[in-house]
Amino acid sequence: MGVSASGARLWHSLGMGPLWRERAPAQSAELAHRGQDAPAQLDWQGLEQAVAACTACELCRSRTQTVFGVGNRQADWMFIGEAPGAEEDARGEPFVGQAGRLLDNMLAAAGLGRERSGEQAVFIANVLKCRPPGNRNPEATEVAACAPFLRRQIELLEPRLIVVMGRFAAQWLLATDASIASLRGRVHEVPVGARRYPVIVTYHPAYLLRNLADKAKTWDDLCLARDTYARLCAVRLEAPAAG
């Protein structure tokens, strides 16, 4: 089978039963092991390599490539979506289809962008790093397998503010089954690693393409995010210097 003991324990802990797969090349197997068992030990480069080599769930069989994330790795802003679509799977970058163009337009209207720097910079990632077949909803076991990667991305980035887009992303990060409608409009706070992060919830751009009337609500959410970010920056400037 070619599966390490720790890898087998992870597989069974996810409730996925026996694992049967071909032995991976030595380097890929080592990277997959590192990514699944010890993501907290990885830097950006190691984490990206581990994601690319990951075989923790069945999505590795149908993907074209993994979708790690894009943007400035020193950004204050982090936007988290749900899973790659067909265009993202083909190009290896999140939010590059029609929903991605809508997201870029919304970010630009808020003075933000994936290619900007400083306080206008963002980093964009998804909960899942592989595309579910047919763009179906993520399954709980798939989210569980990918969660350590996203947690490590948050720890490495240390964003000042997180904006989650869509029901699955919001429910995973906030550990709730509440609806988007009930979660948006206020600032949440979640612990990741040794820090706590403010979180704003909004609709996924793909949802907005089907429900144009809710674009105004999403703009309200982005305005709340901008106001929250401004307050956080003000608190930082008012904090007394150490020593």
PDB file of C-alpha atoms in Angstrom:
ATOM      1  CA  MET A   1       0.000   0.000   0.000  1.00  0.00           C
ATOM      2  CA  GLY A   2       2.894   2.414   0.623  1.00  0.00           C
ATOM      3  CA  VAL A   3       1.089   4.391   3.356  1.00  0.00           C
ATOM      4  CA  SER A   4       2.876   5.554   6.497  1.00  0.00           C
ATOM      5  CA  ALA A   5       1.472   4.630   9.896  1.00  0.00           C
ATOM      6  CA  SER A   6       0.720   8.283  10.667  1.00  0.00           C
ATOM      7  CA  GLY A   7      -0.951   8.723   7.286  1.00  0.00           C
ATOM      8  CA  ALA A   8      -3.125   5.663   7.904  1.00  0.00           C
ATOM      9  CA  ARG A   9      -4.144   7.010  11.313  1.00  0.00           C
ATOM     10  CA  LEU A  10      -5.187  10.324   9.747  1.00  0.00           C
ATOM     11  CA  TRP A  11      -7.161   8.518   7.041  1.00  0.00           C
ATOM     12  CA  HIS A  12      -9.061   6.389   9.539  1.00  0.00           C
ATOM     13  CA  SER A  13      -9.621   9.341  11.889  1.00  0.00           C
ATOM     14  CA  LEU A  14     -11.518  11.010   9.066  1.00  0.00           C
ATOM     15  CA  GLY A  15     -13.831   7.988   8.901  1.00  0.00           C
ATOM     16  CA  MET A  16     -12.805   7.096   5.363  1.00  0.00           C
ATOM     17  CA  GLY A  17     -11.962   3.412   5.872  1.00  0.00           C
ATOM     18  CA  PRO A  18      -9.196   1.472   4.107  1.00  0.00           C
ATOM     19  CA  LEU A  19      -6.843   3.329   1.815  1.00  0.00           C
ATOM     20  CA  TRP A  20      -5.792   1.729  -1.483  1.00  0.00           C
ATOM     21  CA  ARG A  21      -3.556   3.645  -3.845  1.00  0.00           C
ATOM     22  CA  GLU A  22      -0.383   3.260  -5.851  1.00  0.00           C
ATOM     23  CA  ARG A  23       2.898   4.056  -4.178  1.00  0.00           C
ATOM     24  CA  ALA A  24       3.864   7.683  -4.883  1.00  0.00           C
ATOM     25  CA  PRO A  25       7.384   8.665  -5.911  1.00  0.00           C
ATOM     26  CA  ALA A  26       9.620   9.133  -2.873  1.00  0.00           C
ATOM     27  CA  GLN A  27       9.709  12.935  -3.016  1.00  0.00           C
ATOM     28  CA  SER A  28       5.942  13.341  -3.510  1.00  0.00           C
ATOM     29  CA  ALA A  29       5.176  10.849  -0.753  1.00  0.00           C
ATOM     30  CA  GLU A  30       7.449  12.724   1.628  1.00  0.00           C
ATOM     31  CA  LEU A  31       5.841  16.065   0.806  1.00  0.00           C
ATOM     32  CA  ALA A  32       2.347  14.640   1.203  1.00  0.00           C
ATOM     33  CA  HIS A  33       3.315  13.192   4.566  1.00  0.00           C
ATOM     34  CA  ARG A  34       4.719  16.511   5.729  1.00  0.00           C
ATOM     35  CA  GLY A  35       1.650  18.405   4.545  1.00  0.00           C
ATOM     36  CA  GLN A  36      -0.911  16.115   6.162  1.00  0.00           C
ATOM     37  CA  ASP A  37       0.847  15.389   9.431  1.00  0.00           C
ATOM     38  CA  ALA A  38       2.805  18.553  10.269  1.00  0.00           C
ATOM     39  CA  PRO A  39       1.618  21.643   8.338  1.00  0.00           C
ATOM     40  CA  ALA A  40       2.440  23.806  11.363  1.00  0.00           C
ATOM     41  CA  GLN A  41       6.128  23.164  10.679  1.00  0.00           C
ATOM     42  CA  LEU A  42       6.051  24.394   7.071  1.00  0.00           C
ATOM     43  CA  ASP A  43       6.969  27.771   5.602  1.00  0.00           C
ATOM     44  CA  TRP A  44       5.188  29.174   2.539  1.00  0.00           C
ATOM     45  CA  GLN A  45       7.295  27.218   0.059  1.00  0.00           C
ATOM     46  CA  GLY A  46       7.024  23.951   1.960  1.00  0.00           C
ATOM     47  CA  LEU A  47       3.296  24.380   2.443  1.00  0.00           C
ATOM     48  CA  GLU A  48       2.714  25.034  -1.250  1.00  0.00           C
ATOM     49  CA  GLN A  49       4.729  21.936  -2.145  1.00  0.00           C
ATOM     50  CA  ALA A  50       2.805  19.857   0.377  1.00  0.00           C
ATOM     51  CA  VAL A  51      -0.531  21.007  -1.036  1.00  0.00           C
ATOM     52  CA  ALA A  52       0.601  20.131  -4.569  1.00  0.00           C
ATOM     53  CA  ALA A  53       1.551  16.624  -3.449  1.00  0.00           C
ATOM     54  CA  CYS A  54      -1.440  16.008  -1.176  1.00  0.00           C
ATOM     55  CA  THR A  55      -3.354  12.733  -1.476  1.00  0.00           C
ATOM     56  CA  ALA A  56      -5.384  13.023   1.730  1.00  0.00           C
ATOM     57  CA  CYS A  57      -8.756  12.649   0.004  1.00  0.00           C
ATOM     58  CA  GLU A  58     -10.209  11.336  -3.239  1.00  0.00           C
ATOM     59  CA  LEU A  59     -10.150  14.755  -4.911  1.00  0.00           C
ATOM     60  CA  CYS A  60      -6.495  14.146  -5.751  1.00  0.00           C
ATOM     61  CA  ARG A  61      -7.662  11.605  -8.346  1.00  0.00           C
ATOM     62  CA  SER A  62      -9.819  14.011 -10.362  1.00  0.00           C
ATOM     63  CA  ARG A  63      -7.965  17.316 -10.089  1.00  0.00           C
ATOM     64  CA  THR A  64      -5.906  18.843 -12.871  1.00  0.00           C
ATOM     65  CA  GLN A  65      -3.800  20.682 -10.306  1.00  0.00           C
ATOM     66  CA  THR A  66      -4.137  22.059  -6.814  1.00  0.00           C
ATOM     67  CA  VAL A  67      -5.140  25.680  -6.206  1.00  0.00           C
ATOM     68  CA  PHE A  68      -2.982  27.009  -3.393  1.00  0.00           C
ATOM     69  CA  GLY A  69      -3.866  30.692  -3.238  1.00  0.00           C
ATOM     70  CA  VAL A  70      -2.877  34.005  -4.769  1.00  0.00           C
ATOM     71  CA  GLY A  71      -2.003  37.515  -3.704  1.00  0.00           C
ATOM     72  CA  ASN A  72       0.412  39.281  -1.399  1.00  0.00           C
ATOM     73  CA  ARG A  73       1.832  37.042   1.316  1.00  0.00           C
ATOM     74  CA  GLN A  74       2.305  40.055   3.587  1.00  0.00           C
ATOM     75  CA  ALA A  75      -1.284  41.259   3.120  1.00  0.00           C
ATOM     76  CA  ASP A  76      -3.427  42.551   5.976  1.00  0.00           C
ATOM     77  CA  TRP A  77      -6.530  41.200   4.216  1.00  0.00           C
ATOM     78  CA  MET A  78      -7.386  37.552   3.649  1.00  0.00           C
ATOM     79  CA  PHE A  79     -10.379  36.450   1.563  1.00  0.00           C
ATOM     80  CA  ILE A  80     -11.438  32.815   1.877  1.00  0.00           C
ATOM     81  CA  GLY A  81     -13.752  31.065  -0.570  1.00  0.00           C
ATOM     82  CA  GLU A  82     -15.008  27.501  -0.752  1.00  0.00           C
ATOM     83  CA  ALA A  83     -13.452  25.431  -3.559  1.00  0.00           C
ATOM     84  CA  PRO A  84     -11.924  25.808  -7.028  1.00  0.00           C
ATOM     85  CA  GLY A  85     -14.116  25.636 -10.127  1.00  0.00           C
ATOM     86  CA  ALA A  86     -13.253  24.339 -13.588  1.00  0.00           C
ATOM     87  CA  GLU A  87     -11.230  27.398 -14.654  1.00  0.00           C
ATOM     88  CA  GLU A  88      -9.412  27.521 -11.324  1.00  0.00           C
ATOM     89  CA  ASP A  89      -8.560  23.822 -11.629  1.00  0.00           C
ATOM     90  CA  ALA A  90      -7.175  24.429 -15.130  1.00  0.00           C
ATOM     91  CA  ARG A  91      -5.088  27.473 -14.215  1.00  0.00           C
ATOM     92  CA  GLY A  92      -4.136  26.700 -10.608  1.00  0.00           C
ATOM     93  CA  GLU A  93      -5.335  30.072  -9.306  1.00  0.00           C
ATOM     94  CA  PRO A  94      -8.446  30.876  -7.250  1.00  0.00           C
ATOM     95  CA  PHE A  95     -11.267  33.046  -8.574  1.00  0.00           C
ATOM     96  CA  VAL A  96     -10.291  33.376 -12.227  1.00  0.00           C
ATOM     97  CA  GLY A  97     -13.676  32.647 -13.821  1.00  0.00           C
ATOM     98  CA  GLN A  98     -16.766  34.820 -13.987  1.00  0.00           C
ATOM     99  CA  ALA A  99     -17.111  34.790 -10.202  1.00  0.00           C
ATOM    100  CA  GLY A 100     -13.463  35.809  -9.943  1.00  0.00           C
ATOM    101  CA  ARG A 101     -13.976  38.777 -12.218  1.00  0.00           C
ATOM    102  CA  LEU A 102     -16.878  39.879 -10.048  1.00  0.00           C
ATOM    103  CA  LEU A 103     -14.709  39.510  -6.943  1.00  0.00           C
ATOM    104  CA  ASP A 104     -11.922  41.567  -8.513  1.00  0.00           C
ATOM    105  CA  ASN A 105     -14.422  44.304  -9.393  1.00  0.00           C
ATOM    106  CA  MET A 106     -15.742  44.362  -5.833  1.00  0.00           C
ATOM    107  CA  LEU A 107     -12.230  44.465  -4.409  1.00  0.00           C
ATOM    108  CA  ALA A 108     -11.268  47.312  -6.733  1.00  0.00           C
ATOM    109  CA  ALA A 109     -14.355  49.272  -5.676  1.00  0.00           C
ATOM    110  CA  ALA A 110     -13.217  48.845  -2.072  1.00  0.00           C
ATOM    111  CA  GLY A 111      -9.679  49.978  -2.936  1.00  0.00           C
ATOM    112  CA  LEU A 112      -8.218  46.463  -2.707  1.00  0.00           C
ATOM    113  CA  GLY A 113      -6.675  43.973  -5.127  1.00  0.00           C
ATOM    114  CA  ARG A 114      -4.767  40.721  -5.403  1.00  0.00           C
ATOM    115  CA  GLU A 115      -1.840  42.480  -7.121  1.00  0.00           C
ATOM    116  CA  ARG A 116      -1.710  45.492  -4.828  1.00  0.00           C
ATOM    117  CA  SER A 117       0.640  46.164  -1.934  1.00  0.00           C
ATOM    118  CA  GLY A 118       0.521  47.758   1.487  1.00  0.00           C
ATOM    119  CA  GLU A 119      -2.863  48.277   3.095  1.00  0.00           C
ATOM    120  CA  GLN A 120      -4.596  47.562  -0.245  1.00  0.00           C
ATOM    121  CA  ALA A 121      -3.093  44.082  -0.628  1.00  0.00           C
ATOM    122  CA  VAL A 122      -5.127  40.907  -0.259  1.00  0.00           C
ATOM    123  CA  PHE A 123      -4.401  37.195  -0.200  1.00  0.00           C
ATOM    124  CA  ILE A 124      -7.108  34.902  -1.579  1.00  0.00           C
ATOM    125  CA  ALA A 125      -7.479  31.203  -0.788  1.00  0.00           C
ATOM    126  CA  ASN A 126     -10.127  28.490  -0.682  1.00  0.00           C
ATOM    127  CA  VAL A 127     -11.056  25.999   2.009  1.00  0.00           C
ATOM    128  CA  LEU A 128     -10.512  23.189  -0.522  1.00  0.00           C
ATOM    129  CA  LYS A 129      -7.389  23.174  -2.648  1.00  0.00           C
ATOM    130  CA  CYS A 130      -8.819  20.744  -5.234  1.00  0.00           C
ATOM    131  CA  ARG A 131     -11.930  21.038  -7.386  1.00  0.00           C
ATOM    132  CA  PRO A 132     -14.858  18.785  -6.422  1.00  0.00           C
ATOM    133  CA  PRO A 133     -16.088  16.930  -9.539  1.00  0.00           C
ATOM    134  CA  GLY A 134     -18.882  18.782 -11.299  1.00  0.00           C
ATOM    135  CA  ASN A 135     -18.404  21.719  -8.909  1.00  0.00           C
ATOM    136  CA  ARG A 136     -20.488  19.891  -6.308  1.00  0.00           C
ATOM    137  CA  ASN A 137     -20.532  21.051  -2.699  1.00  0.00           C
ATOM    138  CA  PRO A 138     -17.518  20.121  -0.564  1.00  0.00           C
ATOM    139  CA  GLU A 139     -17.926  17.038   1.609  1.00  0.00           C
ATOM    140  CA  ALA A 140     -17.113  17.079   5.310  1.00  0.00           C
ATOM    141  CA  THR A 141     -14.228  14.634   4.926  1.00  0.00           C
ATOM    142  CA  GLU A 142     -12.700  16.773   2.174  1.00  0.00           C
ATOM    143  CA  VAL A 143     -12.925  19.898   4.313  1.00  0.00           C
ATOM    144  CA  ALA A 144     -11.348  18.033   7.230  1.00  0.00           C
ATOM    145  CA  ALA A 145      -8.472  16.866   5.031  1.00  0.00           C
ATOM    146  CA  CYS A 146      -7.752  20.368   3.697  1.00  0.00           C
ATOM    147  CA  ALA A 147      -8.321  22.295   6.923  1.00  0.00           C
ATOM    148  CA  PRO A 148      -4.715  22.022   8.222  1.00  0.00           C
ATOM    149  CA  PHE A 149      -3.442  23.669   5.046  1.00  0.00           C
ATOM    150  CA  LEU A 150      -5.773  26.648   5.361  1.00  0.00           C
ATOM    151  CA  ARG A 151      -5.032  27.021   9.070  1.00  0.00           C
ATOM    152  CA  ARG A 152      -1.330  27.173   8.277  1.00  0.00           C
ATOM    153  CA  GLN A 153      -1.936  29.757   5.560  1.00  0.00           C
ATOM    154  CA  ILE A 154      -3.701  31.924   8.132  1.00  0.00           C
ATOM    155  CA  GLU A 155      -0.872  31.434  10.628  1.00  0.00           C
ATOM    156  CA  LEU A 156       1.784  32.354   8.069  1.00  0.00           C
ATOM    157  CA  LEU A 157      -0.110  35.354   6.703  1.00  0.00           C
ATOM    158  CA  GLU A 158      -1.304  36.695  10.076  1.00  0.00           C
ATOM    159  CA  PRO A 159      -3.932  38.890   8.400  1.00  0.00           C
ATOM    160  CA  ARG A 160      -5.396  41.834  10.215  1.00  0.00           C
ATOM    161  CA  LEU A 161      -8.856  40.894   8.925  1.00  0.00           C
ATOM    162  CA  ILE A 162     -10.458  37.817   7.310  1.00  0.00           C
ATOM    163  CA  VAL A 163     -13.442  37.951   4.942  1.00  0.00           C
ATOM    164  CA  VAL A 164     -15.115  34.583   4.328  1.00  0.00           C
ATOM    165  CA  MET A 165     -17.270  34.123   1.236  1.00  0.00           C
ATOM    166  CA  GLY A 166     -19.956  31.470   1.088  1.00  0.00           C
ATOM    167  CA  ARG A 167     -21.724  29.081   3.428  1.00  0.00           C
ATOM    168  CA  PHE A 168     -19.128  26.308   3.568  1.00  0.00           C
ATOM    169  CA  ALA A 169     -16.228  28.662   4.216  1.00  0.00           C
ATOM    170  CA  ALA A 170     -18.144  30.536   6.909  1.00  0.00           C
ATOM    171  CA  GLN A 171     -19.439  27.428   8.622  1.00  0.00           C
ATOM    172  CA  TRP A 172     -15.998  25.834   8.691  1.00  0.00           C
ATOM    173  CA  LEU A 173     -14.122  28.861  10.004  1.00  0.00           C
ATOM    174  CA  LEU A 174     -16.763  29.794  12.585  1.00  0.00           C
ATOM    175  CA  ALA A 175     -17.579  26.193  13.542  1.00  0.00           C
ATOM    176  CA  THR A 176     -21.311  26.711  13.061  1.00  0.00           C
ATOM    177  CA  ASP A 177     -24.174  25.524  10.884  1.00  0.00           C
ATOM    178  CA  ALA A 178     -25.817  28.950  10.793  1.00  0.00           C
ATOM    179  CA  SER A 179     -26.868  30.545   7.508  1.00  0.00           C
ATOM    180  CA  ILE A 180     -24.984  33.321   5.747  1.00  0.00           C
ATOM    181  CA  ALA A 181     -27.941  35.637   6.283  1.00  0.00           C
ATOM    182  CA  SER A 182     -27.692  35.167  10.053  1.00  0.00           C
ATOM    183  CA  LEU A 183     -23.893  35.521  10.172  1.00  0.00           C
ATOM    184  CA  ARG A 184     -23.327  38.601   8.038  1.00  0.00           C
ATOM    185  CA  GLY A 185     -23.612  42.170   9.277  1.00  0.00           C
ATOM    186  CA  ARG A 186     -21.371  41.840  12.311  1.00  0.00           C
ATOM    187  CA  VAL A 187     -17.769  41.107  13.270  1.00  0.00           C
ATOM    188  CA  HIS A 188     -16.926  37.614  14.478  1.00  0.00           C
ATOM    189  CA  GLU A 189     -13.696  36.509  16.124  1.00  0.00           C
ATOM    190  CA  VAL A 190     -12.023  33.126  15.697  1.00  0.00           C
ATOM    191  CA  PRO A 191      -8.876  31.581  17.208  1.00  0.00           C
ATOM    192  CA  VAL A 192      -6.296  30.148  14.824  1.00  0.00           C
ATOM    193  CA  GLY A 193      -3.054  29.007  16.376  1.00  0.00           C
ATOM    194  CA  ALA A 194      -1.923  31.475  19.028  1.00  0.00           C
ATOM    195  CA  ARG A 195      -3.969  34.412  17.724  1.00  0.00           C
ATOM    196  CA  ARG A 196      -7.566  35.498  17.357  1.00  0.00           C
ATOM    197  CA  TYR A 197      -8.750  37.048  14.098  1.00  0.00           C
ATOM    198  CA  PRO A 198     -11.726  39.301  13.300  1.00  0.00           C
ATOM    199  CA  VAL A 199     -13.926  37.776  10.595  1.00  0.00           C
ATOM    200  CA  ILE A 200     -16.546  39.297   8.278  1.00  0.00           C
ATOM    201  CA  VAL A 201     -18.998  36.960   6.521  1.00  0.00           C
ATOM    202  CA  THR A 202     -20.455  37.636   3.092  1.00  0.00           C
ATOM    203  CA  TYR A 203     -21.956  35.867   0.088  1.00  0.00           C
ATOM    204  CA  HIS A 204     -19.853  33.962  -2.408  1.00  0.00           C
ATOM    205  CA  PRO A 205     -19.393  35.755  -5.767  1.00  0.00           C
ATOM    206  CA  ALA A 206     -20.802  32.714  -7.607  1.00  0.00           C
ATOM    207  CA  TYR A 207     -23.985  33.057  -5.555  1.00  0.00           C
ATOM    208  CA  LEU A 208     -24.202  36.740  -6.463  1.00  0.00           C
ATOM    209  CA  LEU A 209     -24.125  35.888 -10.156  1.00  0.00           C
ATOM    210  CA  ARG A 210     -27.383  33.993  -9.608  1.00  0.00           C
ATOM    211  CA  ASN A 211     -28.863  36.434  -7.078  1.00  0.00           C
ATOM    212  CA  LEU A 212     -28.116  39.933  -8.290  1.00  0.00           C
ATOM    213  CA  ALA A 213     -30.287  41.574  -5.640  1.00  0.00           C
ATOM    214  CA  ASP A 214     -27.846  40.503  -2.926  1.00  0.00           C
ATOM    215  CA  LYS A 215     -24.931  42.417  -4.461  1.00  0.00           C
ATOM    216  CA  ALA A 216     -25.962  45.433  -2.396  1.00  0.00           C
ATOM    217  CA  LYS A 217     -25.748  43.331   0.775  1.00  0.00           C
ATOM    218  CA  THR A 218     -22.268  42.207  -0.155  1.00  0.00           C
ATOM    219  CA  TRP A 219     -21.228  45.797  -0.713  1.00  0.00           C
ATOM    220  CA  ASP A 220     -22.533  46.559   2.787  1.00  0.00           C
ATOM    221  CA  ASP A 221     -20.363  43.705   4.081  1.00  0.00           C
ATOM    222  CA  LEU A 222     -17.295  45.126   2.345  1.00  0.00           C
ATOM    223  CA  CYS A 223     -18.025  48.541   3.822  1.00  0.00           C
ATOM    224  CA  LEU A 224     -18.252  46.909   7.261  1.00  0.00           C
ATOM    225  CA  ALA A 225     -14.915  45.230   6.557  1.00  0.00           C
ATOM    226  CA  ARG A 226     -13.333  48.549   5.551  1.00  0.00           C
ATOM    227  CA  ASP A 227     -14.647  50.253   8.704  1.00  0.00           C
ATOM    228  CA  THR A 228     -13.436  47.366  10.857  1.00  0.00           C
ATOM    229  CA  TYR A 229     -10.007  47.472   9.250  1.00  0.00           C
ATOM    230  CA  ALA A 230      -9.776  51.234   9.847  1.00  0.00           C
ATOM    231  CA  ARG A 231     -10.619  50.757  13.524  1.00  0.00           C
ATOM    232  CA  LEU A 232      -8.019  48.021  13.858  1.00  0.00           C
ATOM    233  CA  CYS A 233      -5.381  50.266  12.319  1.00  0.00           C
ATOM    234  CA  ALA A 234      -6.371  53.112  14.647  1.00  0.00           C
ATOM    235  CA  VAL A 235      -6.020  50.840  17.674  1.00  0.00           C
ATOM    236  CA  ARG A 236      -2.568  49.805  16.467  1.00  0.00           C
ATOM    237  CA  LEU A 237      -1.462  53.421  16.106  1.00  0.00           C
ATOM    238  CA  GLU A 238      -2.788  54.316  19.564  1.00  0.00           C
ATOM    239  CA  ALA A 239      -1.115  51.362  21.289  1.00  0.00           C
ATOM    240  CA  PRO A 240       1.838  52.436  23.511  1.00  0.00           C
ATOM    241  CA  ALA A 241       5.274  51.450  22.267  1.00  0.00           C
ATOM    242  CA  ALA A 242       6.881  48.468  23.995  1.00  0.00           C
ATOM    243  CA  GLY A 243       9.472  49.309  26.594  1.00  0.00           C
TER     244      GLY A 243
END
